[in-house]
Amino acid sequence: MRVTINGQARDLPDGATVAAVVSQVTDAERGVAVALNEEVVPRAAWPTTPVRDADRVEILTAVQGG
């Protein structure tokens, strides 16, 4: 299936979840937020939230700096 992740088109296997997408994009364990089709997905729901063909996923990672 074809989805858009952070503005970039990508191919994913059928049955992919938000958790699988996040693991492909970042190794960060904290400070990560995900929106699926402009709706925030709570972290507890990542493993069970499916990503479907043509979905839009935005993954944001908090960065500290000064």
CSV table of N, CA and C in Angstrom, one decimal:
chain,number,residue,atom,x,y,z
A,1,MET,N,0.8,-1.2,0.0
A,1,MET,CA,0.0,0.0,0.0
A,1,MET,C,0.9,1.2,0.0
A,2,ARG,N,0.3,2.3,-0.5
A,2,ARG,CA,1.1,3.6,-0.6
A,2,ARG,C,0.5,4.6,0.4
A,3,VAL,N,1.4,5.1,1.3
A,3,VAL,CA,1.0,6.1,2.3
A,3,VAL,C,1.9,7.3,2.2
A,4,THR,N,1.5,8.4,2.9
A,4,THR,CA,2.4,9.6,2.9
A,4,THR,C,2.9,9.7,4.4
A,5,ILE,N,4.2,9.7,4.6
A,5,ILE,CA,4.7,9.8,5.9
A,5,ILE,C,5.6,11.1,5.9
A,6,ASN,N,5.2,12.0,6.8
A,6,ASN,CA,5.9,13.3,6.9
A,6,ASN,C,6.1,13.9,5.5
A,7,GLY,N,5.1,13.9,4.7
A,7,GLY,CA,5.1,14.5,3.4
A,7,GLY,C,5.8,13.7,2.3
A,8,GLN,N,6.3,12.5,2.6
A,8,GLN,CA,7.0,11.7,1.6
A,8,GLN,C,6.2,10.4,1.3
A,9,ALA,N,6.0,10.1,0.1
A,9,ALA,CA,5.2,8.9,-0.3
A,9,ALA,C,6.1,7.7,0.0
A,10,ARG,N,5.5,6.7,0.6
A,10,ARG,CA,6.2,5.4,0.9
A,10,ARG,C,5.3,4.2,0.7
A,11,ASP,N,5.9,3.1,0.4
A,11,ASP,CA,5.2,1.8,0.3
A,11,ASP,C,5.4,1.1,1.6
A,12,LEU,N,4.2,0.6,2.1
A,12,LEU,CA,4.2,-0.2,3.3
A,12,LEU,C,3.5,-1.5,3.1
A,13,PRO,N,3.8,-2.5,3.8
A,13,PRO,CA,3.1,-3.8,3.7
A,13,PRO,C,1.7,-3.7,4.2
A,14,ASP,N,0.7,-4.4,3.6
A,14,ASP,CA,-0.6,-4.4,4.2
A,14,ASP,C,-0.6,-4.9,5.6
A,15,GLY,N,-1.4,-4.3,6.4
A,15,GLY,CA,-1.5,-4.7,7.8
A,15,GLY,C,-0.6,-3.9,8.7
A,16,ALA,N,0.1,-2.9,8.2
A,16,ALA,CA,1.1,-2.1,9.0
A,16,ALA,C,0.3,-1.3,10.0
A,17,THR,N,0.9,-1.1,11.2
A,17,THR,CA,0.3,-0.3,12.2
A,17,THR,C,1.1,1.0,12.4
A,18,VAL,N,0.5,1.9,13.2
A,18,VAL,CA,1.2,3.1,13.5
A,18,VAL,C,2.5,2.8,14.2
A,19,ALA,N,2.5,1.8,15.1
A,19,ALA,CA,3.8,1.5,15.8
A,19,ALA,C,4.9,1.1,14.8
A,20,ALA,N,4.5,0.3,13.8
A,20,ALA,CA,5.5,-0.2,12.8
A,20,ALA,C,6.0,1.0,12.0
A,21,VAL,N,5.2,2.0,11.7
A,21,VAL,CA,5.6,3.1,10.9
A,21,VAL,C,6.6,4.0,11.7
A,22,VAL,N,6.2,4.2,13.0
A,22,VAL,CA,7.1,5.0,13.9
A,22,VAL,C,8.4,4.3,14.0
A,23,SER,N,8.5,3.0,14.1
A,23,SER,CA,9.8,2.3,14.3
A,23,SER,C,10.7,2.5,13.0
A,24,GLN,N,10.0,2.7,11.9
A,24,GLN,CA,10.8,2.9,10.6
A,24,GLN,C,11.4,4.3,10.5
A,25,VAL,N,10.7,5.2,11.2
A,25,VAL,CA,11.1,6.6,11.1
A,25,VAL,C,12.1,7.1,12.1
A,26,THR,N,11.9,6.6,13.4
A,26,THR,CA,12.7,7.1,14.5
A,26,THR,C,13.0,6.0,15.5
A,27,ASP,N,14.2,6.1,16.1
A,27,ASP,CA,14.5,5.2,17.2
A,27,ASP,C,14.1,5.8,18.6
A,28,ALA,N,13.7,7.1,18.6
A,28,ALA,CA,13.3,7.8,19.8
A,28,ALA,C,12.2,7.0,20.6
A,29,GLU,N,12.4,6.9,21.9
A,29,GLU,CA,11.4,6.2,22.7
A,29,GLU,C,10.5,7.2,23.4
A,30,ARG,N,11.0,8.4,23.5
A,30,ARG,CA,10.2,9.4,24.2
A,30,ARG,C,10.1,10.7,23.3
A,31,GLY,N,9.1,11.5,23.6
A,31,GLY,CA,9.0,12.7,22.9
A,31,GLY,C,8.5,12.6,21.5
A,32,VAL,N,7.7,11.5,21.2
A,32,VAL,CA,7.2,11.3,19.8
A,32,VAL,C,5.7,11.4,19.9
A,33,ALA,N,5.2,12.1,18.9
A,33,ALA,CA,3.7,12.2,18.7
A,33,ALA,C,3.4,11.8,17.3
A,34,VAL,N,2.2,11.3,17.1
A,34,VAL,CA,1.8,10.8,15.8
A,34,VAL,C,0.4,11.3,15.5
A,35,ALA,N,0.2,11.8,14.2
A,35,ALA,CA,-1.1,12.1,13.7
A,35,ALA,C,-1.4,11.3,12.5
A,36,LEU,N,-2.5,10.7,12.5
A,36,LEU,CA,-3.0,9.8,11.3
A,36,LEU,C,-4.2,10.5,10.7
A,37,ASN,N,-4.0,11.0,9.5
A,37,ASN,CA,-5.0,11.8,8.8
A,37,ASN,C,-5.5,13.0,9.7
A,38,GLU,N,-4.5,13.7,10.2
A,38,GLU,CA,-4.7,14.9,11.0
A,38,GLU,C,-5.4,14.6,12.4
A,39,GLU,N,-5.4,13.4,12.8
A,39,GLU,CA,-6.0,13.1,14.2
A,39,GLU,C,-4.9,12.5,15.0
A,40,VAL,N,-4.6,13.0,16.2
A,40,VAL,CA,-3.6,12.5,17.1
A,40,VAL,C,-3.9,11.1,17.5
A,41,VAL,N,-2.9,10.2,17.5
A,41,VAL,CA,-3.1,8.8,17.9
A,41,VAL,C,-2.4,8.7,19.2
A,42,PRO,N,-3.2,8.3,20.3
A,42,PRO,CA,-2.5,8.1,21.6
A,42,PRO,C,-1.5,7.0,21.5
A,43,ARG,N,-0.4,7.2,22.2
A,43,ARG,CA,0.7,6.2,22.2
A,43,ARG,C,0.2,4.7,22.5
A,44,ALA,N,-0.7,4.6,23.4
A,44,ALA,CA,-1.2,3.3,23.8
A,44,ALA,C,-1.9,2.6,22.6
A,45,ALA,N,-2.4,3.4,21.7
A,45,ALA,CA,-3.2,2.8,20.5
A,45,ALA,C,-2.3,2.5,19.3
A,46,TRP,N,-1.0,2.9,19.4
A,46,TRP,CA,-0.1,2.7,18.2
A,46,TRP,C,-0.1,1.3,17.7
A,47,PRO,N,0.1,0.3,18.6
A,47,PRO,CA,0.2,-1.1,18.2
A,47,PRO,C,-1.0,-1.7,17.5
A,48,THR,N,-2.2,-1.1,17.8
A,48,THR,CA,-3.4,-1.6,17.3
A,48,THR,C,-4.1,-0.7,16.2
A,49,THR,N,-3.5,0.4,15.9
A,49,THR,CA,-4.1,1.3,15.0
A,49,THR,C,-3.5,1.0,13.6
A,50,PRO,N,-4.4,0.6,12.7
A,50,PRO,CA,-3.9,0.2,11.3
A,50,PRO,C,-3.7,1.5,10.5
A,51,VAL,N,-2.7,1.3,9.6
A,51,VAL,CA,-2.5,2.4,8.6
A,51,VAL,C,-3.0,1.8,7.3
A,52,ARG,N,-3.8,2.6,6.5
A,52,ARG,CA,-4.4,2.1,5.3
A,52,ARG,C,-3.9,2.8,4.1
A,53,ASP,N,-4.1,2.2,2.9
A,53,ASP,CA,-3.7,2.8,1.7
A,53,ASP,C,-4.2,4.3,1.6
A,54,ALA,N,-3.3,5.2,1.2
A,54,ALA,CA,-3.5,6.6,1.0
A,54,ALA,C,-3.6,7.4,2.3
A,55,ASP,N,-3.4,6.8,3.4
A,55,ASP,CA,-3.4,7.5,4.7
A,55,ASP,C,-2.2,8.5,4.7
A,56,ARG,N,-2.3,9.5,5.6
A,56,ARG,CA,-1.3,10.5,5.8
A,56,ARG,C,-0.9,10.4,7.3
A,57,VAL,N,0.4,10.1,7.5
A,57,VAL,CA,1.0,10.0,8.8
A,57,VAL,C,2.0,11.1,9.0
A,58,GLU,N,1.9,11.8,10.1
A,58,GLU,CA,2.9,12.8,10.5
A,58,GLU,C,3.5,12.3,11.9
A,59,ILE,N,4.8,12.3,11.9
A,59,ILE,CA,5.5,11.8,13.1
A,59,ILE,C,6.4,13.0,13.5
A,60,LEU,N,6.1,13.4,14.8
A,60,LEU,CA,6.9,14.6,15.3
A,60,LEU,C,7.7,14.1,16.5
A,61,THR,N,8.9,14.6,16.5
A,61,THR,CA,9.9,14.2,17.6
A,61,THR,C,10.3,15.5,18.3
A,62,ALA,N,10.1,15.6,19.6
A,62,ALA,CA,10.6,16.7,20.4
A,62,ALA,C,12.1,16.7,20.4
A,63,VAL,N,12.7,17.9,20.3
A,63,VAL,CA,14.1,18.0,20.3
A,63,VAL,C,14.5,19.2,21.3
A,64,GLN,N,15.4,18.9,22.2
A,64,GLN,CA,15.8,19.9,23.2
A,64,GLN,C,17.0,20.7,22.6
A,65,GLY,N,17.1,21.9,22.9
A,65,GLY,CA,18.2,22.7,22.4
A,65,GLY,C,18.3,24.0,23.1
A,66,GLY,N,19.3,24.7,22.8
A,66,GLY,CA,19.4,26.0,23.5
A,66,GLY,C,20.0,27.1,22.6
